[in-house]
Coordinates of N, CA and C in Angstrom, one line a residue:
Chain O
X1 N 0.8 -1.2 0.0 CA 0.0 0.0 0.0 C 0.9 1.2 0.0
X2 N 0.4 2.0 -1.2 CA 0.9 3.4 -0.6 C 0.5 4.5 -0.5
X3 N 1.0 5.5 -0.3 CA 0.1 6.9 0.1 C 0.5 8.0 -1.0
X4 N -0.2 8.7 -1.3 CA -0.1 10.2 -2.0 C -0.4 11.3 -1.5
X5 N 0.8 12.0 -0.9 CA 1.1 13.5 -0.1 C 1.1 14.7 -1.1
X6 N -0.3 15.4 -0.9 CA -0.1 16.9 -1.4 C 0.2 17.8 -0.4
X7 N 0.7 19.2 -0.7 CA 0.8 20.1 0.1 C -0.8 20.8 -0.1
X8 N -1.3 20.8 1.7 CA -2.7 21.3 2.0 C -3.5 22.6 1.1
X9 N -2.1 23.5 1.2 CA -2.9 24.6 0.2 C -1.8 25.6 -0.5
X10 N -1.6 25.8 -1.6 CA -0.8 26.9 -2.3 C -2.0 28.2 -2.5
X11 N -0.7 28.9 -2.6 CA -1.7 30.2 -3.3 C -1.6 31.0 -4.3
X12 N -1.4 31.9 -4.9 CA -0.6 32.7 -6.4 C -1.5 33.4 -6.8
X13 N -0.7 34.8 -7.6 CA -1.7 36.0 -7.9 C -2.0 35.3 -9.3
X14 N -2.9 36.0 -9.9 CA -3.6 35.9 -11.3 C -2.4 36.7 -12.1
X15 N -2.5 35.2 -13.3 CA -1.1 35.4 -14.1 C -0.2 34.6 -14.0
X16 N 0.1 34.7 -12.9 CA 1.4 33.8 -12.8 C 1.2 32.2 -12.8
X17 N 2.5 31.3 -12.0 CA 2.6 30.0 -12.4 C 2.6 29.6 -10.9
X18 N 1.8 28.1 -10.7 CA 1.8 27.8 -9.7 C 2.1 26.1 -10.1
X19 N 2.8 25.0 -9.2 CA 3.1 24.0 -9.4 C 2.4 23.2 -7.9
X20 N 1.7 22.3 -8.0 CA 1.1 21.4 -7.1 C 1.4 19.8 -6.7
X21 N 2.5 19.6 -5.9 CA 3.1 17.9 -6.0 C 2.2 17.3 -5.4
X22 N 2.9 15.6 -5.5 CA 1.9 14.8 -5.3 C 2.7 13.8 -5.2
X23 N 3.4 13.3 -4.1 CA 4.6 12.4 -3.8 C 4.0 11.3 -3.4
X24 N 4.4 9.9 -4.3 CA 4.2 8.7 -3.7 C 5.1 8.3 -2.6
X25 N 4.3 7.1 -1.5 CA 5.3 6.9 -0.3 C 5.7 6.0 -0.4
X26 N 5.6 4.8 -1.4 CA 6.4 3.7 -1.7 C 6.0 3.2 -3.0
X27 N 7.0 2.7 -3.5 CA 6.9 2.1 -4.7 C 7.4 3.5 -6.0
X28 N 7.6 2.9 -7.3 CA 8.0 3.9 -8.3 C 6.3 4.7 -8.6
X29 N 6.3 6.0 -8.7 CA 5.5 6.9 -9.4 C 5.1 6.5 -11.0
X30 N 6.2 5.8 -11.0 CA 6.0 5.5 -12.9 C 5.2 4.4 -12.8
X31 N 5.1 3.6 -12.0 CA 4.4 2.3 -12.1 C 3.3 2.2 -12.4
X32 N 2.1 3.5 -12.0 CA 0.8 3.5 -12.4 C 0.7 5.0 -12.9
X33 N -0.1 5.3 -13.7 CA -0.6 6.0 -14.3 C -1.3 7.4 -12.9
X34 N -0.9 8.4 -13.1 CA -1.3 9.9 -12.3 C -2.5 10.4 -12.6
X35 N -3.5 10.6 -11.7 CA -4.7 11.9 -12.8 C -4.6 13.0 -11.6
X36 N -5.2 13.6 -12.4 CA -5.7 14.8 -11.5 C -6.7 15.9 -11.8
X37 N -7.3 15.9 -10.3 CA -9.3 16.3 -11.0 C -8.9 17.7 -9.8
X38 N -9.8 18.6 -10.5 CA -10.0 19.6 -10.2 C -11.6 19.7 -9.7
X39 N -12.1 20.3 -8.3 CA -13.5 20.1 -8.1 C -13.1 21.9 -7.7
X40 N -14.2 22.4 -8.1 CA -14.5 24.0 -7.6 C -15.6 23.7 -6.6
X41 N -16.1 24.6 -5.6 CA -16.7 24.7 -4.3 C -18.5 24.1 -4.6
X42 N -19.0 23.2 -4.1 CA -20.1 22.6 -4.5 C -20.2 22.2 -5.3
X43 N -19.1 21.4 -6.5 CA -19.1 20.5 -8.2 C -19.0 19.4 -7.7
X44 N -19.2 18.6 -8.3 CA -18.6 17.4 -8.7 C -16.9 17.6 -9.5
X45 N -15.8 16.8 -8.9 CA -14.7 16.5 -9.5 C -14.9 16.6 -11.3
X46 N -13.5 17.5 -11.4 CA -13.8 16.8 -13.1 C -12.2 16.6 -13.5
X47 N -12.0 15.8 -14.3 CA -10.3 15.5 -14.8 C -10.0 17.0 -15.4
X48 N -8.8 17.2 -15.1 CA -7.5 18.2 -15.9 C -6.6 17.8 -16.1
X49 N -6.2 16.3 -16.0 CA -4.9 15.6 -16.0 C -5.0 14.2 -16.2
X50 N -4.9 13.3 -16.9 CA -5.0 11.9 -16.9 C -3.9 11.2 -17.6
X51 N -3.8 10.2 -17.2 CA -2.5 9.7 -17.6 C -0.8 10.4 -17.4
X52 N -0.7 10.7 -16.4 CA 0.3 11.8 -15.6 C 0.3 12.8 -16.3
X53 N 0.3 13.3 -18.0 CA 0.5 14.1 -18.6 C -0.5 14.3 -19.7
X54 N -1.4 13.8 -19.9 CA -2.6 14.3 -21.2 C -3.5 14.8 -20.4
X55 N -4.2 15.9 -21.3 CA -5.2 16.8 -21.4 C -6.4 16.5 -21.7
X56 N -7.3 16.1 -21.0 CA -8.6 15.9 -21.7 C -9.3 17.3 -22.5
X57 N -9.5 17.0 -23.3 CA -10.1 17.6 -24.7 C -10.9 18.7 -23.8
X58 N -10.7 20.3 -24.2 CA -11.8 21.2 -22.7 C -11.2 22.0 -22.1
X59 N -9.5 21.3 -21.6 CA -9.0 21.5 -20.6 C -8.1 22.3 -21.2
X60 N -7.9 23.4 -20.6 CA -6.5 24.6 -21.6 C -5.7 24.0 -21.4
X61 N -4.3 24.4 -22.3 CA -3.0 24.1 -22.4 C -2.4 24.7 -21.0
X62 N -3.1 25.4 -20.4 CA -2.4 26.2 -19.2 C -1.9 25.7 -18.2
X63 N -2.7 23.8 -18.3 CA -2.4 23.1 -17.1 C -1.8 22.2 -18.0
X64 N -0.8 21.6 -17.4 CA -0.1 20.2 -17.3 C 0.2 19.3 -16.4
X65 N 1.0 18.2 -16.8 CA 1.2 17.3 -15.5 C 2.4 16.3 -15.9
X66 N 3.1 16.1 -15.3 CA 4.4 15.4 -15.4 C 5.1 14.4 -14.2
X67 N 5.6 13.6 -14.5 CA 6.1 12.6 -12.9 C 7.9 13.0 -13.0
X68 N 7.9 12.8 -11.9 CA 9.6 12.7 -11.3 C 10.1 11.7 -11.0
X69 N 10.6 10.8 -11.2 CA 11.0 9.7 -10.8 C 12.2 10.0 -9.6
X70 N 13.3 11.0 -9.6 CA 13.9 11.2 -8.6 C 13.0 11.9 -7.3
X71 N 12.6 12.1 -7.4 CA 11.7 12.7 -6.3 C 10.2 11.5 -6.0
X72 N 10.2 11.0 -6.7 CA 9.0 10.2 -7.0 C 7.3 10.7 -6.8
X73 N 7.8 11.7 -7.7 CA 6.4 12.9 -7.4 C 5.8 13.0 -8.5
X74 N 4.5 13.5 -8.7 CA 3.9 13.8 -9.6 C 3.6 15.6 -9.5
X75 N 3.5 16.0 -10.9 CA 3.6 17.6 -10.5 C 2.2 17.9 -11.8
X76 N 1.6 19.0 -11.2 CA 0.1 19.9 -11.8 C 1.1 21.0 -12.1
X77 N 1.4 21.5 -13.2 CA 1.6 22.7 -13.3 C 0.3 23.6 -13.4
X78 N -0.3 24.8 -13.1 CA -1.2 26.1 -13.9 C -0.3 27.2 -14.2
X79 N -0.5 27.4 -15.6 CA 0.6 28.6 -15.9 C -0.7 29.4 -16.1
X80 N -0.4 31.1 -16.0 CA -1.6 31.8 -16.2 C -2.4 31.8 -15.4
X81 N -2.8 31.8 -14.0 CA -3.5 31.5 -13.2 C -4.5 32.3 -13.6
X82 N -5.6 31.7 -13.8 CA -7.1 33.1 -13.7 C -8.0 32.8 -11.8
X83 N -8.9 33.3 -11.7 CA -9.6 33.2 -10.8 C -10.4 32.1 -10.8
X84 N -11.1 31.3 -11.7 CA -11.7 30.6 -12.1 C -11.1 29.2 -11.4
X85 N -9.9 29.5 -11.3 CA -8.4 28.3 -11.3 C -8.9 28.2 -9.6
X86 N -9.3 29.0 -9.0 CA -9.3 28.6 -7.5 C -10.1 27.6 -7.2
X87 N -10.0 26.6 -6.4 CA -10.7 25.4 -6.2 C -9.5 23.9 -5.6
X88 N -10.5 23.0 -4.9 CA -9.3 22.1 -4.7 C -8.9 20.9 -5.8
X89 N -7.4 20.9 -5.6 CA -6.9 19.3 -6.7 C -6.3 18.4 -6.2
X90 N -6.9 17.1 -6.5 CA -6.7 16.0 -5.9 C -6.1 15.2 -6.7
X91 N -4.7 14.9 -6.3 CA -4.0 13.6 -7.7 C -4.9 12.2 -7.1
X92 N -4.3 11.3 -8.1 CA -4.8 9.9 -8.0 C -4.3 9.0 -8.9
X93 N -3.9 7.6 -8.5 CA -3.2 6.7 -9.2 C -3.9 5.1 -8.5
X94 N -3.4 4.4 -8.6 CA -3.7 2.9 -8.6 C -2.5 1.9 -7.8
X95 N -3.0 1.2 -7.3 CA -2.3 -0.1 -6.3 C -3.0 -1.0 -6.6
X96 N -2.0 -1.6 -7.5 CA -2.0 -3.2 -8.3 C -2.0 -3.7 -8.0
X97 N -1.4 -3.5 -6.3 CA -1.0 -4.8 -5.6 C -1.9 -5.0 -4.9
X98 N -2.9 -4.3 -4.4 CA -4.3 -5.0 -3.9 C -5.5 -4.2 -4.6
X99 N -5.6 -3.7 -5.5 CA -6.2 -3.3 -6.8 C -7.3 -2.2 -5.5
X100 N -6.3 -1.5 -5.5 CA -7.2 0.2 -4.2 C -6.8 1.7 -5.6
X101 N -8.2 1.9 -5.2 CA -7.2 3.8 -5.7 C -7.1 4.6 -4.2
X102 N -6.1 5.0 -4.9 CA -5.4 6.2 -4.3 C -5.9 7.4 -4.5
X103 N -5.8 7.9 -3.7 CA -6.1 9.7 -3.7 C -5.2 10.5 -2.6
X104 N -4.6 11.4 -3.4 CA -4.1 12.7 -2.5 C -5.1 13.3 -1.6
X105 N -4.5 13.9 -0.8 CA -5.3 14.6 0.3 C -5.9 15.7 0.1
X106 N -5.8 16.0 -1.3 CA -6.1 17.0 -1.8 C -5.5 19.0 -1.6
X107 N -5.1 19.5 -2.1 CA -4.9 21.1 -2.3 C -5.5 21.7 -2.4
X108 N -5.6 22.8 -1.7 CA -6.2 23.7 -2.0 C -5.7 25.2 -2.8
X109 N -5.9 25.3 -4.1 CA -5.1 26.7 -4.3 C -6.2 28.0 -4.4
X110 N -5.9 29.0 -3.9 CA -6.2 30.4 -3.7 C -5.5 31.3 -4.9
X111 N -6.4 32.0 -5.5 CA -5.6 32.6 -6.6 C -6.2 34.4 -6.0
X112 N -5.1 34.5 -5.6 CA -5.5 36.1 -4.6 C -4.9 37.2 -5.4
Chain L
X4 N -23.5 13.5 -25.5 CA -23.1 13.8 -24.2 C -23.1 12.9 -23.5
X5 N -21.8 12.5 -23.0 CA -21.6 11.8 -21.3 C -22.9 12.2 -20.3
X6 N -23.7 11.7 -19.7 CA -24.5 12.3 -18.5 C -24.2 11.0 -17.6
X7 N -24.4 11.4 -16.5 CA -24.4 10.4 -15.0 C -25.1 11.3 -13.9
X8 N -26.7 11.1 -13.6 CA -27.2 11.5 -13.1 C -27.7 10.4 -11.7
X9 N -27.6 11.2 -10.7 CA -27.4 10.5 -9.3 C -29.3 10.6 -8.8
X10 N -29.2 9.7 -7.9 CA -30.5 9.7 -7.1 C -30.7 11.1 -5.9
X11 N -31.5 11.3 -5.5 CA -31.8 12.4 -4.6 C -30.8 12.1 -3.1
X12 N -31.1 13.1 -2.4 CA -30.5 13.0 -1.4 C -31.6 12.0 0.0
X13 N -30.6 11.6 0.5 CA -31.1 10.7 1.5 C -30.9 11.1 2.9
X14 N -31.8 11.1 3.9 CA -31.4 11.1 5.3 C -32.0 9.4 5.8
X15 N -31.1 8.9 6.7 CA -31.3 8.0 7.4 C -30.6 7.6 8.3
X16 N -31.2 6.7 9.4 CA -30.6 6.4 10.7 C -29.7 5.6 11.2
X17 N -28.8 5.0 12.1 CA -28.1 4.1 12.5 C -28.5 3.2 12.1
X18 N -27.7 2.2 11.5 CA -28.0 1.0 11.3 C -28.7 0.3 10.2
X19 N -29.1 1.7 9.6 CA -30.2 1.6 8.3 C -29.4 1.2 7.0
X20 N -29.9 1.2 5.9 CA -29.3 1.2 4.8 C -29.6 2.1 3.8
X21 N -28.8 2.5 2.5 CA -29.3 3.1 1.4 C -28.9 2.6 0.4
X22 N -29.7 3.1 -0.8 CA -29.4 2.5 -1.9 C -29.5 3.7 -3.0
X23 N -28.5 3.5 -3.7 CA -28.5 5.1 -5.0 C -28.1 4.4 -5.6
X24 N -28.3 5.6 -6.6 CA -28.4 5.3 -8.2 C -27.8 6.2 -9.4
X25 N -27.6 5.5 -10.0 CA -26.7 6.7 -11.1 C -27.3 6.2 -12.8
X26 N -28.0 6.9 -13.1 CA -27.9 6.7 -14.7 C -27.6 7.4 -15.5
X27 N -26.9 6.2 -16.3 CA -25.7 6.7 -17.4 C -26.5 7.6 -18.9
X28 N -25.9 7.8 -19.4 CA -26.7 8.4 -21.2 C -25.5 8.9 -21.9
X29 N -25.9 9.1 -23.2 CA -24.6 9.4 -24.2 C -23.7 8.4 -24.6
X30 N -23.9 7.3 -24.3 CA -22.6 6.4 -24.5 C -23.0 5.0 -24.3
X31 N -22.1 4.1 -24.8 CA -22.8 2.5 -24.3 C -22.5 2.0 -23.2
X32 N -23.6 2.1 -22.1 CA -23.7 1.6 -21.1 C -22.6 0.6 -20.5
X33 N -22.5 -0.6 -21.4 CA -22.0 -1.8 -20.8 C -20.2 -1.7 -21.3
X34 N -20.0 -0.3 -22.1 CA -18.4 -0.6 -22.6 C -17.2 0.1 -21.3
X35 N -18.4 0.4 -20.3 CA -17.2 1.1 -19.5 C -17.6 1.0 -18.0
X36 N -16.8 0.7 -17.1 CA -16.8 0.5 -15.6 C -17.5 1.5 -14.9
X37 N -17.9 1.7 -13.7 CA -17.8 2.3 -13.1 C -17.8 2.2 -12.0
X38 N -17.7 3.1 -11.1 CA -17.0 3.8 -9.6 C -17.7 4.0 -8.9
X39 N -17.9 3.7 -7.4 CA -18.6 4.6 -6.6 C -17.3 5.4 -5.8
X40 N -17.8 6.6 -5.5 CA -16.3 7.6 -4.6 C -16.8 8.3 -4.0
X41 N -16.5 8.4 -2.5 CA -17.1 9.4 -1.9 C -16.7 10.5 -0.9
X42 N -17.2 11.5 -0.3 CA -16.5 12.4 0.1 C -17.2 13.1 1.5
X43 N -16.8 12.9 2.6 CA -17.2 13.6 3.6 C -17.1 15.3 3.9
X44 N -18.0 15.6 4.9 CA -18.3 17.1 4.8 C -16.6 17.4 4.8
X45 N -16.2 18.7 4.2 CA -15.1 19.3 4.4 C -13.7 18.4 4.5
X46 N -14.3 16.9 3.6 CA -12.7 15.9 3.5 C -12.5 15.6 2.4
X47 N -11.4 14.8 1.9 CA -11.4 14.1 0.6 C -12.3 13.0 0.1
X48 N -11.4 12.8 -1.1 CA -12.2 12.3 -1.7 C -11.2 10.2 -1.1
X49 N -12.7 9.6 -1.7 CA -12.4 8.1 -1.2 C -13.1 7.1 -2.0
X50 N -12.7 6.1 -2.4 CA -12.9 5.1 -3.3 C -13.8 4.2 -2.8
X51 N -14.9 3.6 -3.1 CA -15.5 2.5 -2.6 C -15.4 1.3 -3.2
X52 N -15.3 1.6 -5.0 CA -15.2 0.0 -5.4 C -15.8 0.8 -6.6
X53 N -16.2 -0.6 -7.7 CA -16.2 -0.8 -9.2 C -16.9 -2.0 -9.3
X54 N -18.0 -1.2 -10.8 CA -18.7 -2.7 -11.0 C -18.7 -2.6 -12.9
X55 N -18.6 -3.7 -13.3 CA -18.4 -3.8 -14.7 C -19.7 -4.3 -15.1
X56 N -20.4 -3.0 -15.6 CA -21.5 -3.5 -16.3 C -21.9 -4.3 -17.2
X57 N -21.2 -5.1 -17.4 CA -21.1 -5.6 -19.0 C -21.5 -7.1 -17.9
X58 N -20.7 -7.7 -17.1 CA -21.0 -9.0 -16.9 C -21.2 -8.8 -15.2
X59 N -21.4 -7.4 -14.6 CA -21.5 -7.0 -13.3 C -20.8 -7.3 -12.4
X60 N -19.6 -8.1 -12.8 CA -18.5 -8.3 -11.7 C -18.1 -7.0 -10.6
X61 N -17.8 -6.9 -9.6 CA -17.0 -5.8 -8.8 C -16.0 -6.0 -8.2
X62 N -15.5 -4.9 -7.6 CA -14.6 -5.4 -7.1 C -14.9 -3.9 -6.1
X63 N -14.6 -4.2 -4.2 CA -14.5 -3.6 -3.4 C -13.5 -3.3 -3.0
X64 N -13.0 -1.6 -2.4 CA -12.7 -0.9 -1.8 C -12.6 -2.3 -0.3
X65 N -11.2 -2.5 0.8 CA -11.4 -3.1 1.9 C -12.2 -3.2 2.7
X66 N -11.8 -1.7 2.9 CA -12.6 -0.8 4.2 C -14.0 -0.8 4.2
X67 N -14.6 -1.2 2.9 CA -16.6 -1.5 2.8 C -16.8 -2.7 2.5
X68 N -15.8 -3.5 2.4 CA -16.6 -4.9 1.9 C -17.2 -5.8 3.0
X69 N -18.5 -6.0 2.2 CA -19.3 -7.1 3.9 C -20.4 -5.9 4.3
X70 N -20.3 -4.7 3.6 CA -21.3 -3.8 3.9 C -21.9 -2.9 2.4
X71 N -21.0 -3.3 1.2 CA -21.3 -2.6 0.4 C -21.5 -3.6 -0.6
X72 N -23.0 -3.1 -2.0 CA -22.8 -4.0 -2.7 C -23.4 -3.3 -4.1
X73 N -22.7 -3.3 -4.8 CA -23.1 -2.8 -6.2 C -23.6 -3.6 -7.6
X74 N -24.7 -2.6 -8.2 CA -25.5 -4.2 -9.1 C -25.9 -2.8 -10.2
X75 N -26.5 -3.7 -11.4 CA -26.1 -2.5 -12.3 C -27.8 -3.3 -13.3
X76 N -28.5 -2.2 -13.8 CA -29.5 -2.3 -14.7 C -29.6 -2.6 -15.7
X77 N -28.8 -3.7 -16.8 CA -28.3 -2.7 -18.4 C -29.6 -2.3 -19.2
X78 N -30.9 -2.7 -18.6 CA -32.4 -2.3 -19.2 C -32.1 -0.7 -19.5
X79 N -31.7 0.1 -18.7 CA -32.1 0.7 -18.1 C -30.7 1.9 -18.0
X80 N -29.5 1.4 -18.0 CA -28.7 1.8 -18.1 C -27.9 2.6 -16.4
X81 N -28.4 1.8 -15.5 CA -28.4 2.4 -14.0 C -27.5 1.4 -13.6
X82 N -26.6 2.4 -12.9 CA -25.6 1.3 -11.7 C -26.6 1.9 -10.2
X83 N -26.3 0.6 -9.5 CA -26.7 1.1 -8.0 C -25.8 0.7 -7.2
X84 N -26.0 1.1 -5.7 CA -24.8 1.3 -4.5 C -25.9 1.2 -3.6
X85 N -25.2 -0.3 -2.9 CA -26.7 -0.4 -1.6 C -25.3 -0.2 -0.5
X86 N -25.6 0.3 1.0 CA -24.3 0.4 1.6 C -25.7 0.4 3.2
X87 N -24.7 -0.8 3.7 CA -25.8 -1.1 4.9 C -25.0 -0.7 6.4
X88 N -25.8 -1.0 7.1 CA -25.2 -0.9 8.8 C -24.0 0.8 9.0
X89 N -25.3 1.6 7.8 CA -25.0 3.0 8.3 C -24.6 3.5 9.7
X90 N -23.7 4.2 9.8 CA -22.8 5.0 10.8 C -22.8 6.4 10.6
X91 N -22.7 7.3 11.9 CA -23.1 8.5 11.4 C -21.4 8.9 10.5
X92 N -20.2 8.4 10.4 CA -19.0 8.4 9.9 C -19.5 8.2 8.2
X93 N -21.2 7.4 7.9 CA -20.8 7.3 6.5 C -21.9 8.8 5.7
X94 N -21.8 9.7 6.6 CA -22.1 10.8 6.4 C -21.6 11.8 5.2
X95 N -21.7 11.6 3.9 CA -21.1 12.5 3.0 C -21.8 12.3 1.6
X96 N -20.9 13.2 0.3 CA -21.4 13.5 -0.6 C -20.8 11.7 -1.5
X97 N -22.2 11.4 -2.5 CA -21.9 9.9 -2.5 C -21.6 10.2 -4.9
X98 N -20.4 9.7 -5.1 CA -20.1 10.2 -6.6 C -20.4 8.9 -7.5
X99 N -20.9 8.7 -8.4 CA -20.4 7.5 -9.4 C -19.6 8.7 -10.2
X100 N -18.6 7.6 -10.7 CA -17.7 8.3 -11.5 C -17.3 7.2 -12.8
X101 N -16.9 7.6 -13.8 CA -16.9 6.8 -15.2 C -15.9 6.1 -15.1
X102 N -15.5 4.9 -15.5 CA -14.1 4.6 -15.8 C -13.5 5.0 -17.1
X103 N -12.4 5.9 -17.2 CA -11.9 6.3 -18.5 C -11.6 5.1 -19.8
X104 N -11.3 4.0 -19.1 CA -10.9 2.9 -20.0 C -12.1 2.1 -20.7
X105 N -11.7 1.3 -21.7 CA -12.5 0.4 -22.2 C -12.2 -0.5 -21.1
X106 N -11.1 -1.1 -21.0 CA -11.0 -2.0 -19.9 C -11.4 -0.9 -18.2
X107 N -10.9 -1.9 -17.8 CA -10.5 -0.7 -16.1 C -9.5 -0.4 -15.7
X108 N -9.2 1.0 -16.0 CA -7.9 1.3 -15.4 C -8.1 2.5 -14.5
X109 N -8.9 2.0 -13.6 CA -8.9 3.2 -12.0 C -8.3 4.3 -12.1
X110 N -9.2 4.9 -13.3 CA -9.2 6.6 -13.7 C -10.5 7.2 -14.1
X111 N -11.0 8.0 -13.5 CA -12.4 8.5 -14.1 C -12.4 10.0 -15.2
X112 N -13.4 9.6 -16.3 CA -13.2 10.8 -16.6 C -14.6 11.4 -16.9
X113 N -15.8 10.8 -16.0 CA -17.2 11.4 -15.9 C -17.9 11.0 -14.7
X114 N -18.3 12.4 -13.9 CA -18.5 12.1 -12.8 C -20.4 12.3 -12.6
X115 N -21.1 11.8 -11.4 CA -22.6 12.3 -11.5 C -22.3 13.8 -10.6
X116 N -23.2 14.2 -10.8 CA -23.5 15.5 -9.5 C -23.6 15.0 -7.8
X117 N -23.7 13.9 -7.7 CA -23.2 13.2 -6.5 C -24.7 13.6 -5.7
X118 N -25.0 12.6 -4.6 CA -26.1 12.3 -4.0 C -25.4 12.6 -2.1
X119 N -26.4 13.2 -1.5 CA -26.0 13.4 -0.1 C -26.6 12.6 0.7
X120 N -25.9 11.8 1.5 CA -26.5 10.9 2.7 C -25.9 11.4 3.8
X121 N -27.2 11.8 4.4 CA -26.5 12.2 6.3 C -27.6 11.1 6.8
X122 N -26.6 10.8 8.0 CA -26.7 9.3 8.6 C -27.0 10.0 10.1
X123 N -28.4 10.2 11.0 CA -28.5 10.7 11.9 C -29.5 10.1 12.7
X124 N -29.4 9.6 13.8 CA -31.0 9.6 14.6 C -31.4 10.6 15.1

């Protein structure tokens, strides 16, 4: 079993660039596949990230997603922050080894 | 369009049970998994388990099995989520969510508007 640690909350003015990790606690990051859903205040979750690095079709170029294998982290970029962008993001991957999903503890970013 | 529309919200008491529902539209019903995930007031989010429409197998989340059980309509195109020997802990917002894959690869990428159960005597 393992766990996925976000940092509780980032914040960033409108415009700029904000980066959101997502560190596995055992095992390689590469092993399974990253997403990450974005829910604004009373939504339902929706993907901005799937497959560590693809964009579902909707989703601006503004956001990305990438893994680290030395760090064994997964990272959310938002470049261009709007306001819109404020809401929490929760990564998520898979354990093969007893077939559980995972979820980060989720983030909260503030775009002030 | 993808749609995944949830059942109403529910109040009920210790020990009780509930049962929700999600029906699917826009798509073929039986080519893709789906998820129950759920989320308590002001917490994350949490996985319950997966049922494969197509031949209804599932597979549970640890932490609910022996109390959760999922069954799916294809008439009809409805998955349901019966979840028994309620606690006021299973107090939260209740999601089906899509499985992105043809097969299952525990990633969603369509969620319902999600259903509220508060669990109170």
């Amino acid at each position: 079993n393992f766990m996925l640690t976000q940092p509780h909350s980032v914040s960033e003015s409108p415009g700029k660039t904000v980066t959101i990790s997502c560190t596995r606690s055992s095992g390689s990051i590469a092993s399974n596949y990253v997403q990450w859903y974005q829910q604004r205040p009373d939504s339902s979750p929706t993907t901005v990230i799937y497959e560590d690095n693809q964009r579902p079709s909707g989703v601006p170029d503004r956001f990305s997603g990438s893994i680290d294998s030395s760090s064994n982290s997964a990272s959310l970029t938002i470049s261009g922050l709007k306001t819109e962008d404020e809401a929490d993001y929760y990564c998520q991957s898979y354990d093969s080894s007893n077939q559980d999903v995972v979820f980060g503890g989720g983030t909260k970013l503030t775009v002030l | 369009q993808v749609r995944l529309v949830q059942s109403g919200a529910e109040v009920k008491k210790p020990g009780a049970s509930v049962k929700l529902s999600c029906k699917a539209s826009g798509y073929t019903f039986t080519r893709y998994h789906m998820h129950w995930v759920r989320q308590a007031p002001g917490q994350g989010l949490e996985w319950m388990g997966i049922i494969n429409p197509s031949g209804g197998s599932t597979s549970y989340a640890q932490k609910f099995q022996g109390r959760v059980t999922m069954t799916r309509d294809t008439s009809t195109s409805t998955v349901y989520m019966d979840l028994s020997s309620l606690k006021s802990e299973d107090t939260a917002v209740y999601y089906c969510a899509r499985d992105s894959g043809g097969g299952a690869v525990f990633a969603f990428d369509f969620w319902g508007q999600g259903t509220m159960v508060t669990v109170s005597s």
